Amino acid sequence: MKARFKNEVVKRFPSHGIELVGVFESATETSRLTYLTRFKSEDDRSKAWAAFGADPEWRVVKAASEVNGPLLKSQTVSVLSPAVAGLLLG
């Protein structure tokens, strides 16, 4: 899963308007991957993810990597807003 994310997903994000801010691993849950993306608006976020999911090249890569079953056990999406002004990530 991490290899697919690193080798296939990351390079496709920019063409769909998805800004990847960071990617993180858990020290205790080695199969867990957390990443942070940024969008100008909720509308931009919705459109970007829809475009990514519909991308024909991504769909081929995803299908090929899941011939033995899904790579993701579960997925959680959290939409966050800044809690303190001026502390936005660069």
N, CA, C and O atoms as a Tinker XYZ file with bonds, in Angstrom:
   360  protein
     1  N      0.823000   -1.188000    0.000000    73     2
     2  CA     0.000000    0.000000    0.000000    64     1     3
     3  C      0.870000    1.257000    0.000000    63     2     4     5
     4  O      0.621000    2.190000   -0.763000    81     3
     5  N      1.896000    1.276000    0.862000    73     3     6
     6  CA     2.761000    2.455000    0.920000    64     5     7
     7  C      3.515000    2.645000   -0.391000    63     6     8     9
     8  O      3.705000    3.774000   -0.843000    81     7
     9  N      3.941000    1.554000   -0.995000    73     7    10
    10  CA     4.653000    1.652000   -2.275000    64     9    11
    11  C      3.728000    2.202000   -3.350000    63    10    12    13
    12  O      4.141000    3.044000   -4.147000    81    11
    13  N      2.487000    1.741000   -3.384000    73    11    14
    14  CA     1.542000    2.258000   -4.380000    64    13    15
    15  C      1.316000    3.744000   -4.157000    63    14    16    17
    16  O      1.280000    4.520000   -5.112000    81    15
    17  N      1.166000    4.139000   -2.911000    73    15    18
    18  CA     0.960000    5.562000   -2.616000    64    17    19
    19  C      2.159000    6.374000   -3.089000    63    18    20    21
    20  O      2.000000    7.377000   -3.785000    81    19
    21  N      3.354000    5.941000   -2.711000    73    19    22
    22  CA     4.571000    6.677000   -3.054000    64    21    23
    23  C      4.825000    6.706000   -4.560000    63    22    24    25
    24  O      5.170000    7.749000   -5.116000    81    23
    25  N      4.656000    5.563000   -5.215000    73    23    26
    26  CA     5.021000    5.443000   -6.623000    64    25    27
    27  C      3.922000    5.825000   -7.611000    63    26    28    29
    28  O      4.217000    6.182000   -8.751000    81    27
    29  N      2.681000    5.754000   -7.196000    73    27    30
    30  CA     1.586000    5.985000   -8.136000    64    29    31
    31  C      0.654000    7.141000   -7.757000    63    30    32    33
    32  O      0.250000    7.927000   -8.614000    81    31
    33  N      0.324000    7.233000   -6.498000    73    31    34
    34  CA    -0.657000    8.233000   -6.068000    64    33    35
    35  C     -0.050000    9.633000   -6.029000    63    34    36    37
    36  O     -0.615000   10.574000   -6.585000    81    35
    37  N      1.095000    9.767000   -5.375000    73    35    38
    38  CA     1.711000   11.086000   -5.180000    64    37    39
    39  C      1.908000   11.828000   -6.501000    63    38    40    41
    40  O      1.651000   13.029000   -6.575000    81    39
    41  N      2.354000   11.141000   -7.529000    73    39    42
    42  CA     2.620000   11.814000   -8.806000    64    41    43
    43  C      1.343000   12.238000   -9.529000    63    42    44    45
    44  O      1.395000   13.094000  -10.412000    81    43
    45  N      0.200000   11.655000   -9.170000    73    43    46
    46  CA    -1.062000   11.994000   -9.825000    64    45    47
    47  C     -1.796000   13.149000   -9.137000    63    46    48    49
    48  O     -2.625000   13.811000   -9.762000    81    47
    49  N     -1.508000   13.391000   -7.884000    73    47    50
    50  CA    -2.213000   14.437000   -7.146000    64    49    51
    51  C     -2.162000   15.805000   -7.819000    63    50    52    53
    52  O     -3.219000   16.407000   -8.010000    81    51
    53  N     -0.993000   16.330000   -8.189000    73    51    54
    54  CA    -0.949000   17.689000   -8.738000    64    53    55
    55  C     -1.844000   17.906000   -9.961000    63    54    56    57
    56  O     -2.446000   18.970000  -10.105000    81    55
    57  N     -1.933000   16.915000  -10.833000    73    55    58
    58  CA    -2.735000   17.105000  -12.045000    64    57    59
    59  C     -4.230000   17.168000  -11.749000    63    58    60    61
    60  O     -5.023000   17.541000  -12.614000    81    59
    61  N     -4.613000   16.805000  -10.534000    73    59    62
    62  CA    -6.018000   16.873000  -10.139000    64    61    63
    63  C     -6.275000   17.988000   -9.125000    63    62    64    65
    64  O     -7.367000   18.084000   -8.565000    81    63
    65  N     -5.268000   18.827000   -8.891000    73    63    66
    66  CA    -5.434000   19.947000   -7.978000    64    65    67
    67  C     -5.342000   19.552000   -6.512000    63    66    68    69
    68  O     -5.871000   20.251000   -5.648000    81    67
    69  N     -4.675000   18.435000   -6.223000    73    67    70
    70  CA    -4.518000   17.974000   -4.844000    64    69    71
    71  C     -3.111000   18.328000   -4.381000    63    70    72    73
    72  O     -2.125000   17.819000   -4.912000    81    71
    73  N     -3.030000   19.208000   -3.384000    73    71    74
    74  CA    -1.733000   19.606000   -2.838000    64    73    75
    75  C     -1.422000   18.713000   -1.643000    63    74    76    77
    76  O     -2.130000   18.741000   -0.636000    81    75
    77  N     -0.364000   17.923000   -1.761000    73    75    78
    78  CA     0.058000   17.038000   -0.685000    64    77    79
    79  C      0.967000   17.814000    0.248000    63    78    80    81
    80  O      2.030000   18.282000   -0.160000    81    79
    81  N      0.552000   17.954000    1.506000    73    79    82
    82  CA     1.299000   18.731000    2.491000    64    81    83
    83  C      2.264000   17.843000    3.267000    63    82    84    85
    84  O      3.369000   18.274000    3.595000    81    83
    85  N      1.865000   16.618000    3.561000    73    83    86
    86  CA     2.734000   15.715000    4.305000    64    85    87
    87  C      2.190000   14.304000    4.317000    63    86    88    89
    88  O      0.995000   14.075000    4.131000    81    87
    89  N      3.105000   13.349000    4.542000    73    87    90
    90  CA     2.758000   11.938000    4.634000    64    89    91
    91  C      3.412000   11.403000    5.898000    63    90    92    93
    92  O      4.585000   11.669000    6.158000    81    91
    93  N      2.651000   10.648000    6.682000    73    91    94
    94  CA     3.119000   10.227000    7.997000    64    93    95
    95  C      2.861000    8.741000    8.236000    63    94    96    97
    96  O      1.888000    8.174000    7.738000    81    95
    97  N      3.761000    8.122000    9.014000    73    95    98
    98  CA     3.602000    6.735000    9.430000    64    97    99
    99  C      3.460000    6.691000   10.947000    63    98   100   101
   100  O      3.947000    7.569000   11.660000    81    99
   101  N      2.792000    5.664000   11.418000    73    99   102
   102  CA     2.658000    5.445000   12.850000    64   101   103
   103  C      3.786000    4.530000   13.319000    63   102   104   105
   104  O      4.104000    3.540000   12.660000    81   103
   105  N      4.379000    4.860000   14.444000    73   103   106
   106  CA     5.451000    4.029000   14.995000    64   105   107
   107  C      4.913000    2.695000   15.506000    63   106   108   109
   108  O      5.648000    1.710000   15.581000    81   107
   109  N      3.640000    2.669000   15.855000    73   107   110
   110  CA     3.068000    1.445000   16.430000    64   109   111
   111  C      2.168000    0.680000   15.475000    63   110   112   113
   112  O      1.951000   -0.518000   15.655000    81   111
   113  N      1.642000    1.355000   14.465000    73   111   114
   114  CA     0.775000    0.701000   13.482000    64   113   115
   115  C      1.448000    0.802000   12.120000    63   114   116   117
   116  O      1.188000    1.735000   11.361000    81   115
   117  N      2.310000   -0.157000   11.812000    73   115   118
   118  CA     3.130000   -0.077000   10.610000    64   117   119
   119  C      2.328000   -0.125000    9.315000    63   118   120   121
   120  O      2.822000    0.293000    8.267000    81   119
   121  N      1.119000   -0.621000    9.373000    73   119   122
   122  CA     0.311000   -0.666000    8.154000    64   121   123
   123  C     -0.546000    0.590000    7.981000    63   122   124   125
   124  O     -1.338000    0.679000    7.043000    81   123
   125  N     -0.389000    1.546000    8.875000    73   123   126
   126  CA    -1.183000    2.774000    8.808000    64   125   127
   127  C     -0.395000    3.879000    8.105000    63   126   128   129
   128  O      0.785000    4.093000    8.383000    81   127
   129  N     -1.066000    4.571000    7.194000    73   127   130
   130  CA    -0.473000    5.695000    6.477000    64   129   131
   131  C     -1.445000    6.861000    6.588000    63   130   132   133
   132  O     -2.633000    6.720000    6.299000    81   131
   133  N     -0.939000    7.998000    7.002000    73   131   134
   134  CA    -1.762000    9.197000    7.133000    64   133   135
   135  C     -1.140000   10.284000    6.268000    63   134   136   137
   136  O      0.070000   10.511000    6.306000    81   135
   137  N     -1.986000   10.955000    5.488000    73   135   138
   138  CA    -1.454000   12.054000    4.686000    64   137   139
   139  C     -2.381000   13.253000    4.799000    63   138   140   141
   140  O     -3.580000   13.122000    5.048000    81   139
   141  N     -1.789000   14.423000    4.608000    73   139   142
   142  CA    -2.493000   15.688000    4.743000    64   141   143
   143  C     -2.468000   16.396000    3.398000    63   142   144   145
   144  O     -1.408000   16.566000    2.795000    81   143
   145  N     -3.636000   16.805000    2.933000    73   143   146
   146  CA    -3.757000   17.543000    1.687000    64   145   147
   147  C     -4.378000   18.903000    1.980000    63   146   148   149
   148  O     -4.970000   19.116000    3.038000    81   147
   149  N     -4.233000   19.819000    1.024000    73   147   150
   150  CA    -4.769000   21.166000    1.222000    64   149   151
   151  C     -5.490000   21.609000   -0.044000    63   150   152   153
   152  O     -5.050000   21.348000   -1.163000    81   151
   153  N     -6.623000   22.295000    0.175000    73   151   154
   154  CA    -7.444000   22.818000   -0.914000    64   153   155
   155  C     -7.885000   24.228000   -0.571000    63   154   156   157
   156  O     -7.969000   24.587000    0.604000    81   155
   157  N     -8.168000   25.029000   -1.588000    73   155   158
   158  CA    -8.622000   26.401000   -1.368000    64   157   159
   159  C    -10.046000   26.456000   -0.838000    63   158   160   161
   160  O    -10.405000   27.378000   -0.106000    81   159
   161  N    -10.863000   25.464000   -1.208000    73   159   162
   162  CA   -12.258000   25.474000   -0.779000    64   161   163
   163  C    -12.803000   24.053000   -0.732000    63   162   164   165
   164  O    -12.185000   23.122000   -1.250000    81   163
   165  N    -13.941000   23.899000   -0.118000    73   163   166
   166  CA   -14.606000   22.599000   -0.076000    64   165   167
   167  C    -15.002000   22.169000   -1.483000    63   166   168   169
   168  O    -14.921000   20.987000   -1.817000    81   167
   169  N    -15.426000   23.110000   -2.299000    73   167   170
   170  CA   -15.790000   22.796000   -3.675000    64   169   171
   171  C    -14.575000   22.270000   -4.447000    63   170   172   173
   172  O    -14.685000   21.291000   -5.185000    81   171
   173  N    -13.421000   22.918000   -4.277000    73   171   174
   174  CA   -12.191000   22.453000   -4.920000    64   173   175
   175  C    -11.829000   21.052000   -4.436000    63   174   176   177
   176  O    -11.400000   20.212000   -5.227000    81   175
   177  N    -12.000000   20.800000   -3.143000    73   175   178
   178  CA   -11.691000   19.485000   -2.581000    64   177   179
   179  C    -12.570000   18.411000   -3.214000    63   178   180   181
   180  O    -12.077000   17.366000   -3.638000    81   179
   181  N    -13.856000   18.672000   -3.273000    73   179   182
   182  CA   -14.793000   17.704000   -3.843000    64   181   183
   183  C    -14.489000   17.416000   -5.311000    63   182   184   185
   184  O    -14.488000   16.260000   -5.735000    81   183
   185  N    -14.235000   18.457000   -6.073000    73   183   186
   186  CA   -13.934000   18.289000   -7.498000    64   185   187
   187  C    -12.617000   17.537000   -7.711000    63   186   188   189
   188  O    -12.519000   16.682000   -8.591000    81   187
   189  N    -11.617000   17.859000   -6.906000    73   187   190
   190  CA   -10.308000   17.216000   -7.049000    64   189   191
   191  C    -10.392000   15.725000   -6.774000    63   190   192   193
   192  O     -9.845000   14.925000   -7.532000    81   191
   193  N    -11.073000   15.338000   -5.695000    73   191   194
   194  CA   -11.173000   13.911000   -5.374000    64   193   195
   195  C    -12.029000   13.172000   -6.395000    63   194   196   197
   196  O    -11.745000   12.019000   -6.719000    81   195
   197  N    -13.053000   13.808000   -6.894000    73   195   198
   198  CA   -13.877000   13.178000   -7.939000    64   197   199
   199  C    -13.042000   12.949000   -9.195000    63   198   200   201
   200  O    -13.129000   11.888000   -9.813000    81   199
   201  N    -12.242000   13.929000   -9.572000    73   199   202
   202  CA   -11.396000   13.805000  -10.757000    64   201   203
   203  C    -10.342000   12.724000  -10.558000    63   202   204   205
   204  O    -10.072000   11.942000  -11.469000    81   203
   205  N     -9.753000   12.676000   -9.379000    73   203   206
   206  CA    -8.754000   11.652000   -9.096000    64   205   207
   207  C     -9.370000   10.260000   -9.187000    63   206   208   209
   208  O     -8.796000    9.369000   -9.813000    81   207
   209  N    -10.511000   10.070000   -8.580000    73   207   210
   210  CA   -11.180000    8.771000   -8.595000    64   209   211
   211  C    -11.600000    8.325000   -9.982000    63   210   212   213
   212  O    -11.683000    7.128000  -10.258000    81   211
   213  N    -11.864000    9.281000  -10.850000    73   211   214
   214  CA   -12.305000    8.966000  -12.217000    64   213   215
   215  C    -11.146000    8.852000  -13.208000    63   214   216   217
   216  O    -11.351000    8.458000  -14.357000    81   215
   217  N     -9.945000    9.189000  -12.776000    73   215   218
   218  CA    -8.773000    9.170000  -13.656000    64   217   219
   219  C     -8.568000    7.754000  -14.217000    63   218   220   221
   220  O     -8.355000    6.815000  -13.450000    81   219
   221  N     -8.631000    7.596000  -15.544000    73   219   222
   222  CA    -8.521000    6.254000  -16.126000    64   221   223
   223  C     -7.190000    5.567000  -15.832000    63   222   224   225
   224  O     -7.162000    4.356000  -15.612000    81   223
   225  N     -6.087000    6.317000  -15.824000    73   223   226
   226  CA    -4.784000    5.720000  -15.512000    64   225   227
   227  C     -4.744000    5.234000  -14.070000    63   226   228   229
   228  O     -4.240000    4.145000  -13.796000    81   227
   229  N     -5.274000    6.035000  -13.144000    73   227   230
   230  CA    -5.310000    5.635000  -11.744000    64   229   231
   231  C     -6.168000    4.383000  -11.569000    63   230   232   233
   232  O     -5.806000    3.481000  -10.814000    81   231
   233  N     -7.280000    4.327000  -12.250000    73   231   234
   234  CA    -8.176000    3.167000  -12.128000    64   233   235
   235  C     -7.480000    1.879000  -12.572000    63   234   236   237
   236  O     -7.680000    0.824000  -11.969000    81   235
   237  N     -6.666000    1.962000  -13.623000    73   235   238
   238  CA    -5.915000    0.796000  -14.094000    64   237   239
   239  C     -4.874000    0.382000  -13.048000    63   238   240   241
   240  O     -4.749000   -0.799000  -12.724000    81   239
   241  N     -4.137000    1.351000  -12.531000    73   239   242
   242  CA    -3.115000    1.078000  -11.509000    64   241   243
   243  C     -3.763000    0.473000  -10.269000    63   242   244   245
   244  O     -3.265000   -0.513000   -9.725000    81   243
   245  N     -4.854000    1.051000   -9.827000    73   243   246
   246  CA    -5.546000    0.567000   -8.628000    64   245   247
   247  C     -6.024000   -0.864000   -8.832000    63   246   248   249
   248  O     -5.828000   -1.712000   -7.962000    81   247
   249  N     -6.641000   -1.135000   -9.961000    73   247   250
   250  CA    -7.145000   -2.486000  -10.236000    64   249   251
   251  C     -5.998000   -3.496000  -10.285000    63   250   252   253
   252  O     -6.116000   -4.594000   -9.741000    81   251
   253  N     -4.908000   -3.136000  -10.922000    73   251   254
   254  CA    -3.768000   -4.050000  -11.029000    64   253   255
   255  C     -3.145000   -4.345000   -9.671000    63   254   256   257
   256  O     -2.647000   -5.447000   -9.440000    81   255
   257  N     -3.171000   -3.365000   -8.773000    73   255   258
   258  CA    -2.567000   -3.561000   -7.450000    64   257   259
   259  C     -3.499000   -4.296000   -6.482000    63   258   260   261
   260  O     -3.097000   -4.657000   -5.375000    81   259
   261  N     -4.738000   -4.512000   -6.907000    73   259   262
   262  CA    -5.707000   -5.160000   -6.018000    64   261   263
   263  C     -6.252000   -6.470000   -6.599000    63   262   264   265
   264  O     -7.371000   -6.871000   -6.278000    81   263
   265  N     -5.474000   -7.131000   -7.443000    73   263   266
   266  CA    -5.943000   -8.398000   -8.021000    64   265   267
   267  C     -6.169000   -9.459000   -6.945000    63   266   268   269
   268  O     -6.989000  -10.359000   -7.125000    81   267
   269  N     -5.450000   -9.359000   -5.832000    73   267   270
   270  CA    -5.618000  -10.310000   -4.723000    64   269   271
   271  C     -6.472000   -9.739000   -3.596000    63   270   272   273
   272  O     -6.502000  -10.289000   -2.495000    81   271
   273  N     -7.159000   -8.647000   -3.866000    73   271   274
   274  CA    -8.019000   -8.019000   -2.870000    64   273   275
   275  C     -7.588000   -6.591000   -2.592000    63   274   276   277
   276  O     -6.485000   -6.183000   -2.958000    81   275
   277  N     -8.464000   -5.831000   -1.941000    73   275   278
   278  CA    -8.169000   -4.417000   -1.644000    64   277   279
   279  C     -6.930000   -4.244000   -0.774000    63   278   280   281
   280  O     -6.655000   -5.068000    0.099000    81   279
   281  N     -6.188000   -3.173000   -1.014000    73   279   282
   282  CA    -5.022000   -2.869000   -0.189000    64   281   283
   283  C     -5.407000   -2.130000    1.090000    63   282   284   285
   284  O     -4.694000   -2.194000    2.091000    81   283
   285  N     -6.539000   -1.430000    1.048000    73   283   286
   286  CA    -6.970000   -0.669000    2.216000    64   285   287
   287  C     -7.953000   -1.476000    3.055000    63   286   288   289
   288  O     -8.950000   -1.994000    2.553000    81   287
   289  N     -7.647000   -1.564000    4.328000    73   287   290
   290  CA    -8.565000   -2.219000    5.261000    64   289   291
   291  C     -9.703000   -1.260000    5.613000    63   290   292   293
   292  O    -10.865000   -1.657000    5.695000    81   291
   293  N     -9.350000   -0.004000    5.818000    73   291   294
   294  CA   -10.337000    1.035000    6.095000    64   293   295
   295  C     -9.732000    2.382000    5.721000    63   294   296   297
   296  O     -8.524000    2.517000    5.528000    81   295
   297  N    -10.612000    3.368000    5.627000    73   295   298
   298  CA   -10.168000    4.716000    5.277000    64   297   299
   299  C    -10.993000    5.711000    6.071000    63   298   300   301
   300  O    -12.210000    5.574000    6.195000    81   299
   301  N    -10.316000    6.710000    6.606000    73   299   302
   302  CA   -10.988000    7.768000    7.348000    64   301   303
   303  C    -10.632000    9.104000    6.711000    63   302   304   305
   304  O     -9.460000    9.386000    6.460000    81   303
   305  N    -11.639000    9.920000    6.451000    73   303   306
   306  CA   -11.428000   11.254000    5.894000    64   305   307
   307  C    -11.860000   12.266000    6.944000    63   306   308   309
   308  O    -12.978000   12.209000    7.457000    81   307
   309  N    -10.962000   13.191000    7.258000    73   307   310
   310  CA   -11.267000   14.274000    8.187000    64   309   311
   311  C    -11.020000   15.593000    7.472000    63   310   312   313
   312  O     -9.945000   15.806000    6.912000    81   311
   313  N    -11.995000   16.463000    7.488000    73   311   314
   314  CA   -11.845000   17.793000    6.897000    64   313   315
   315  C    -11.555000   18.744000    8.051000    63   314   316   317
   316  O    -12.374000   18.901000    8.955000    81   315
   317  N    -10.392000   19.373000    8.015000    73   315   318
   318  CA    -9.928000   20.219000    9.110000    64   317   319
   319  C     -9.880000   21.683000    8.688000    63   318   320   321
   320  O     -9.699000   22.003000    7.513000    81   319
   321  N    -10.044000   22.550000    9.658000    73   319   322
   322  CA    -9.892000   23.990000    9.456000    64   321   323
   323  C     -8.907000   24.504000   10.493000    63   322   324   325
   324  O     -8.834000   23.963000   11.597000    81   323
   325  N     -8.143000   25.548000   10.153000    73   323   326
   326  CA    -7.172000   26.086000   11.109000    64   325   327
   327  C     -7.848000   26.539000   12.406000    63   326   328   329
   328  O     -8.896000   27.184000   12.374000    81   327
   329  N     -7.252000   26.203000   13.523000    73   327   330
   330  CA    -7.781000   26.588000   14.817000    64   329   331
   331  C     -7.099000   27.866000   15.347000    63   330   332   333
   332  O     -7.653000   28.571000   16.191000    81   331
   333  N     -5.897000   28.146000   14.840000    73   331   334
   334  CA    -5.164000   29.330000   15.261000    64   333   335
   335  C     -4.678000   30.042000   14.013000    63   334   336   337
   336  O     -3.932000   29.473000   13.216000    81   335
   337  N     -5.097000   31.274000   13.845000    73   335   338
   338  CA    -4.703000   32.046000   12.663000    64   337   339
   339  C     -3.191000   32.247000   12.607000    63   338   340   341
   340  O     -2.547000   32.448000   13.637000    81   339
   341  N     -2.635000   32.194000   11.415000    73   339   342
   342  CA    -1.219000   32.468000   11.234000    64   341   343
   343  C     -0.308000   31.262000   11.396000    63   342   344   345
   344  O      0.902000   31.387000   11.207000    81   343
   345  N     -0.843000   30.109000   11.738000    73   343   346
   346  CA    -0.014000   28.925000   11.925000    64   345   347
   347  C     -0.178000   27.930000   10.791000    63   346   348   349
   348  O      0.004000   26.729000   10.992000    81   347
   349  N     -0.518000   28.409000    9.607000    73   347   350
   350  CA    -0.701000   27.524000    8.467000    64   349   351
   351  C      0.623000   26.939000    8.024000    63   350   352   353
   352  O      1.668000   27.576000    8.148000    81   351
   353  N      0.574000   25.740000    7.515000    73   351   354
   354  CA     1.781000   25.095000    6.992000    64   353   355
   355  C      2.237000   25.797000    5.741000    63   354   356   357
   356  O      1.417000   26.295000    4.968000    81   355
   357  N      3.548000   25.843000    5.531000    73   355   358
   358  CA     4.132000   26.510000    4.369000    64   357   359
   359  C      3.843000   25.843000    3.146000    63   358   360
   360  O      4.271000   26.292000    2.083000    81   359
